[in-house]
Coordinates of C-alpha atoms and ligand atoms in Angstrom, one line a residue:
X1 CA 40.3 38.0 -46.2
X2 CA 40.7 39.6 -43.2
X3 CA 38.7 43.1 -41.7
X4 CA 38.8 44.7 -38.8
X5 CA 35.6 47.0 -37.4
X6 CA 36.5 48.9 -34.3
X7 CA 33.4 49.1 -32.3
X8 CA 34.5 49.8 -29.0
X9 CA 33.3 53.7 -28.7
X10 CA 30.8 54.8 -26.6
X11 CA 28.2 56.5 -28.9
X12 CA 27.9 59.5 -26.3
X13 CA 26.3 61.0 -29.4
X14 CA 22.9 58.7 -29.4
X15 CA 22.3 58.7 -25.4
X16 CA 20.4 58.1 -23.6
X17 CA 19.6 55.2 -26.5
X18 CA 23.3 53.7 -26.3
X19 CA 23.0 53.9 -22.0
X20 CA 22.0 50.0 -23.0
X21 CA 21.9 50.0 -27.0
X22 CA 25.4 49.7 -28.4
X23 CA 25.6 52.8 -31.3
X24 CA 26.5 49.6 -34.1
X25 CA 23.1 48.1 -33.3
X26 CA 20.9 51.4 -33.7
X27 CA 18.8 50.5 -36.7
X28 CA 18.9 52.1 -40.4
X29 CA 15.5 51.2 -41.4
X30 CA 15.4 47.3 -40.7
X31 CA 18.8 46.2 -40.3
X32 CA 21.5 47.3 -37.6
X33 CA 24.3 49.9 -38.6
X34 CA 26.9 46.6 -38.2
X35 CA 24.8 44.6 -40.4
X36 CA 25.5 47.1 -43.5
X37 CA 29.2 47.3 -42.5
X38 CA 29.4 43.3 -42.5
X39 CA 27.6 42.7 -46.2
X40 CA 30.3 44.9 -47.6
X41 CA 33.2 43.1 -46.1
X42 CA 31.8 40.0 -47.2
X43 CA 30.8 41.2 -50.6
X44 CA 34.6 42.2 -50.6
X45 CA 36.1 38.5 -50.3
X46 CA 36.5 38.9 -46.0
X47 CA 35.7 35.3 -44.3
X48 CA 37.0 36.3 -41.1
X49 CA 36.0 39.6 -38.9
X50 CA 37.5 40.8 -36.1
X51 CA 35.4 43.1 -33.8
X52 CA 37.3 45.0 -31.3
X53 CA 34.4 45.9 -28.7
X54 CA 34.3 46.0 -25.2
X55 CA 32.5 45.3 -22.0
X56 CA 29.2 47.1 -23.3
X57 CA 29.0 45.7 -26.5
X58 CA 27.7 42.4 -26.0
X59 CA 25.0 42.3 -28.2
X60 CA 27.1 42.6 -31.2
X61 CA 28.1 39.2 -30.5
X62 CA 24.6 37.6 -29.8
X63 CA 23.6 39.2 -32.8
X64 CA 25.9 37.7 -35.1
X65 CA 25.2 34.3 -32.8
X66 CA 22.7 31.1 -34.0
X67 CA 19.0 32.1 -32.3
X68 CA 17.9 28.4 -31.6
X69 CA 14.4 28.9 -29.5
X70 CA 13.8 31.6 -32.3
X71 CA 15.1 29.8 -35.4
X72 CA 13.0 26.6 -34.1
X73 CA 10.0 28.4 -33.6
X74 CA 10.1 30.1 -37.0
X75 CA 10.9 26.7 -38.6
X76 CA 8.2 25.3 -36.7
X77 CA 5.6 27.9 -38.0
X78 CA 6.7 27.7 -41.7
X79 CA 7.7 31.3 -41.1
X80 CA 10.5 30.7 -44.1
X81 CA 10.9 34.6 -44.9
X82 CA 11.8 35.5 -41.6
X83 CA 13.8 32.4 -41.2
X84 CA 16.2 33.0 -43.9
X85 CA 16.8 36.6 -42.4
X86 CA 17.7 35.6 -38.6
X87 CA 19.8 33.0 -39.9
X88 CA 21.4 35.1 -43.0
X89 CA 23.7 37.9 -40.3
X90 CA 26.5 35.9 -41.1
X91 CA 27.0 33.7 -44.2
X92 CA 28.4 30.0 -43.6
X93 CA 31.8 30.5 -44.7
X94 CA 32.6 33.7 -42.4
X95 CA 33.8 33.7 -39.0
X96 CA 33.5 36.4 -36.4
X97 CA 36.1 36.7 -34.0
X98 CA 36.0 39.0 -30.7
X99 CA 38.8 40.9 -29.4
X100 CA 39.0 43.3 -26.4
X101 CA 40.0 46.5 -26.4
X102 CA 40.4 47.2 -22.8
X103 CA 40.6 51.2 -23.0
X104 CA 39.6 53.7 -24.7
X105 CA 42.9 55.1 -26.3
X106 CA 42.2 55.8 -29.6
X107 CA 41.3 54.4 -32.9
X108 CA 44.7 53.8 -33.4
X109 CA 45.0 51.4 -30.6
X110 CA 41.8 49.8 -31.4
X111 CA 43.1 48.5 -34.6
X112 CA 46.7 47.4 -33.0
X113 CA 44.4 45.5 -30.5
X114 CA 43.6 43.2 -33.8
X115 CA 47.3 42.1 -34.6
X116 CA 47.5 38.4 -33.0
X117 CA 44.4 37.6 -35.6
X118 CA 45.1 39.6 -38.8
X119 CA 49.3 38.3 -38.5
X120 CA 51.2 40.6 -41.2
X121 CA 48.9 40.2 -43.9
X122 CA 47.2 43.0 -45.5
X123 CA 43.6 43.6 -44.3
X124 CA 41.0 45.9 -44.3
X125 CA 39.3 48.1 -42.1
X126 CA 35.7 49.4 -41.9
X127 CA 34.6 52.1 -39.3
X128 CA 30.8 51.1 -39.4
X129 CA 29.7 54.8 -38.3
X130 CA 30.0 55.7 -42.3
X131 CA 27.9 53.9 -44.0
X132 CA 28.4 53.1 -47.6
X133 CA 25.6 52.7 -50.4
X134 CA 26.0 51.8 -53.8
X135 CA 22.8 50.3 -54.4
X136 CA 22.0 46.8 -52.6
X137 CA 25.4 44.6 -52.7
X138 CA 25.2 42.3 -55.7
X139 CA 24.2 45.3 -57.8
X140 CA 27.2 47.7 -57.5
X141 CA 30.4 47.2 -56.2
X142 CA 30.7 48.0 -52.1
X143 CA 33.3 50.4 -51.3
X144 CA 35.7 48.3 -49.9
X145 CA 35.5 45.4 -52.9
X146 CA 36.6 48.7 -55.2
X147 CA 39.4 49.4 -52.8
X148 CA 40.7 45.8 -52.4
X149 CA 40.6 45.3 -56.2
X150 CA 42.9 48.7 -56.5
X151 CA 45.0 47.3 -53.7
X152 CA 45.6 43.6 -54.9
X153 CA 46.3 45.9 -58.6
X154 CA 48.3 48.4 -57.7
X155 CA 50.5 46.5 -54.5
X156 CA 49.9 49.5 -52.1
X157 CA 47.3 50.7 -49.4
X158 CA 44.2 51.7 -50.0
X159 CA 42.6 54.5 -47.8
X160 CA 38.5 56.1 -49.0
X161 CA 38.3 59.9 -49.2
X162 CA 35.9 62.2 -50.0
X163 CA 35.8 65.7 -50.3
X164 CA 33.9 67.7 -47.2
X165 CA 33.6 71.3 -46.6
X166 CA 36.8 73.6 -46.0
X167 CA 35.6 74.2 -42.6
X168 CA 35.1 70.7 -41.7
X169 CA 38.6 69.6 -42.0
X170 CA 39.2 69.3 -37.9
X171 CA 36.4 66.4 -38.0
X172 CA 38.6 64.1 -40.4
X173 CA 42.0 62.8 -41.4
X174 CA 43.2 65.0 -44.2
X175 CA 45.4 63.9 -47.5
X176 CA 47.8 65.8 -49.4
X177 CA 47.7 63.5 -52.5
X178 CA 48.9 63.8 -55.8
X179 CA 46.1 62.6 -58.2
X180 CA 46.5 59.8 -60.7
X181 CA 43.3 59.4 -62.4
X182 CA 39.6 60.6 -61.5
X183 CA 39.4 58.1 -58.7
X184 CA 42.9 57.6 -57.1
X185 CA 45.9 59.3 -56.1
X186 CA 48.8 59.2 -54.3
X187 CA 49.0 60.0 -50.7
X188 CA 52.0 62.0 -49.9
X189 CA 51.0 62.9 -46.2
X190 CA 48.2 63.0 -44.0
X191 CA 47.1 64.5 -40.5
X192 CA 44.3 63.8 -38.3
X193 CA 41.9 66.4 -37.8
X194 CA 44.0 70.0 -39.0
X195 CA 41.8 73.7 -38.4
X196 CA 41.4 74.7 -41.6
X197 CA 43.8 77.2 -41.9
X198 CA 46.4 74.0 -42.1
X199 CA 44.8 71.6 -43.4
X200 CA 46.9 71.0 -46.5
X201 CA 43.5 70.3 -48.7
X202 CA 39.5 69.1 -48.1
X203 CA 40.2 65.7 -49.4
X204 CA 38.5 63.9 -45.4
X205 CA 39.6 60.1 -44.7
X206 CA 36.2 58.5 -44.8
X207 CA 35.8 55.2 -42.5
X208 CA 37.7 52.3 -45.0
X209 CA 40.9 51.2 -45.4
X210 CA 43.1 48.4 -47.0
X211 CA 46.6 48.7 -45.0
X212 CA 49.5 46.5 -44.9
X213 CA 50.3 44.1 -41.6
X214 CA 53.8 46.5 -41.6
X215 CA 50.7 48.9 -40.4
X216 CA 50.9 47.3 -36.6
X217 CA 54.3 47.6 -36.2
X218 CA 54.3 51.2 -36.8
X219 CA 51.3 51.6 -34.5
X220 CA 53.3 50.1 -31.3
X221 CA 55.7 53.0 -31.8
X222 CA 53.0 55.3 -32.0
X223 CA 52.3 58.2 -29.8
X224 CA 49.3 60.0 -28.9
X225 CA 48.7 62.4 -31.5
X226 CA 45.0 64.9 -32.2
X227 CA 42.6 64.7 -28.5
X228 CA 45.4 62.4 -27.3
X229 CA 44.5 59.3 -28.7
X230 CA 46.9 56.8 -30.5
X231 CA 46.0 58.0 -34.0
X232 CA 45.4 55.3 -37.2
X233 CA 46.3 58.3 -39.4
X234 CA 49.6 58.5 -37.3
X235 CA 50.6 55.5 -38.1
X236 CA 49.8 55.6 -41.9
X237 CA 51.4 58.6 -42.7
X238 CA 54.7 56.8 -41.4
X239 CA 54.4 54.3 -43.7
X240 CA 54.4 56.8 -46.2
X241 CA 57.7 58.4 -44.5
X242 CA 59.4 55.0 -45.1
X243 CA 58.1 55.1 -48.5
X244 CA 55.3 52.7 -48.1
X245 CA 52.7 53.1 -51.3
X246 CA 49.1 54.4 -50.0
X247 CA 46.4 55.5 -52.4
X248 CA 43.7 57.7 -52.3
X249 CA 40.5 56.4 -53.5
X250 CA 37.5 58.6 -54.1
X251 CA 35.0 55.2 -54.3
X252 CA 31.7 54.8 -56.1
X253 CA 28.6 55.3 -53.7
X254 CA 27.3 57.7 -51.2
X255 CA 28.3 57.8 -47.7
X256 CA 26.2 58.6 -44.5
X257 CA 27.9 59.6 -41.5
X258 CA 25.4 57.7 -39.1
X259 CA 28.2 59.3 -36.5
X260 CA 25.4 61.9 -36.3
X261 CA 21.8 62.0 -35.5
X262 CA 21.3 64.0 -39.1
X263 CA 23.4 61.5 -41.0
X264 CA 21.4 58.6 -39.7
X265 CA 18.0 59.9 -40.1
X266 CA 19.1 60.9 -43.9
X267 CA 20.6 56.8 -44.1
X268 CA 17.0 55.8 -43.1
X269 CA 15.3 58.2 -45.5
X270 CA 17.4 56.6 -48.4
X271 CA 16.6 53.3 -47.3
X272 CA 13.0 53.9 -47.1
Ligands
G1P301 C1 38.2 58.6 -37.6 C2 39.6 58.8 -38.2 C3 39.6 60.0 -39.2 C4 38.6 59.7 -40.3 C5 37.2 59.4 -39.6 C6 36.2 59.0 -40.7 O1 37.8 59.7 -36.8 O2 40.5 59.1 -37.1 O3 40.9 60.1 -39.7 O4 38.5 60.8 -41.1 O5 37.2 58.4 -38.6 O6 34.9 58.8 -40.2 P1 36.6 59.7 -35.8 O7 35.4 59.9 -36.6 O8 36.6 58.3 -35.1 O9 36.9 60.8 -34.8

């Protein structure tokens, strides 16, 4: 019910655009990166998101906000259409909820900055810089409503992966997994962002997760780990130490990396 999108970063990688355009707003053909990120939470069963932003961010909230002058005006010109897409950011049920994260100290950090609202339930997570298609939501299943289906099945974590490129393994979180079937396996330990030469296979972390509330007690204990930043990966991998269940879950869909310049231009393309 709960899902958490850590928004706070900087998007040094789409200046001079995000000097006053926060990254999550940058569009993917007519709707802002957030917006995708959103539909799938909500397509998974989430009625309450947490958005752990910062001073910069602003317009994340006024974009999720009620427009009046503009709803009223379109109301006012019949404009129906564009009505029902201003007013359809959010549906009714769902509530967004704001929470600081007042440095910069990893992703890690940015999640634990959601524990007085997600409590020790489990909960998901969705990084909204990978952007996951599998056709328009109400034709196949998002990403994260396959992973919190295997989750609520299986009792355990749910973590996406994907295989990339041997030599790209110092850009992700890395599993060693056992597999189970052609989708899942079972994690038996992860590290964030190994060279190649020790990365113990090319099975990347990719930006989803379903993880236990036990998850935020581990991160308080957690120290700085890869670019010295409170790591999520850390943190997950000791929950597996004290035997906590986490799959690996190779989802149904194709992801973007809208991180990058290339991967958002190709998000647009597919959109188109
Ligand atoms: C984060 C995670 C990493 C994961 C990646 C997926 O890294 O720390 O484990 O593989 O997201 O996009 P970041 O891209 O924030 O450096």
């Amino acid at each position: 019910h709960k899902v958490v999108f850590p928004v706070a970063g900087l998007g040094t990688r789409f200046l001079p655009a995000t000097k006053v355009v926060a990254k999550e707003m940058l569009p993917v053909l007519d709707k802002p990166l957030i917006q995708y990120a959103v539909d799938e939470a909500v397509d998974a069963g989430a009625d309450t998101l947490i958005f752990v932003t910062n001073r910069y961010k602003h317009a994340i909230a006024d974009y999720f906000d009620k427009a009046y002058e503009l709803e009223s005006k379109l109301q006012e010109k019949g404009k129906d259409e564009l009505l029902a897409l201003v007013q359809g950011t959010l549906p009714k049920h769902v509530r967004a909820i704001f929470v600081t994260q007042p440095e910069a100290l990893g992703l890690g950090h940015a999640v634990l900055c959601a524990k007085p609202v997600v409590g020790d339930e489990p909960f998901g997570v969705v990084l909204p810089d990978d952007l996951i298609w599998n056709g328009a939501i109400g034709s196949g299943k998002g990403a994260l409503r396959q992973m919190a289906e295997l989750a609520d099945a299986q009792q355990a974590g749910v973590i996406a992966v994907e295989e990339v490129p041997h030599d790209q393994t110092d850009k992700y979180g890395i599993v060693d997994a056992a597999p189970i079937d052609e989708r899942s396996a079972l994690i038996r330990y992860m590290v964030e962002k190994p060279k190649p030469a020790d990365a113990p296979s090319n099975l990347a972390v990719v930006g989803r997760y379903v993880l236990p509330g036990r998850i935020f007690q581990l991160l308080e204990q957690t120290t700085p780990g890869a670019g010295g930043e409170i790591q999520l990966t850390d943190a997950i991998d000791a929950l597996l130490k004290e035997q906590g269940k986490v799959l690996a879950y190779r989802f149904e869909g194709i992801r973007f990396d809208c991180g990058n310049k290339a991967g958002l231009v190709r998000a647009t393309m597919h959109m188109a």
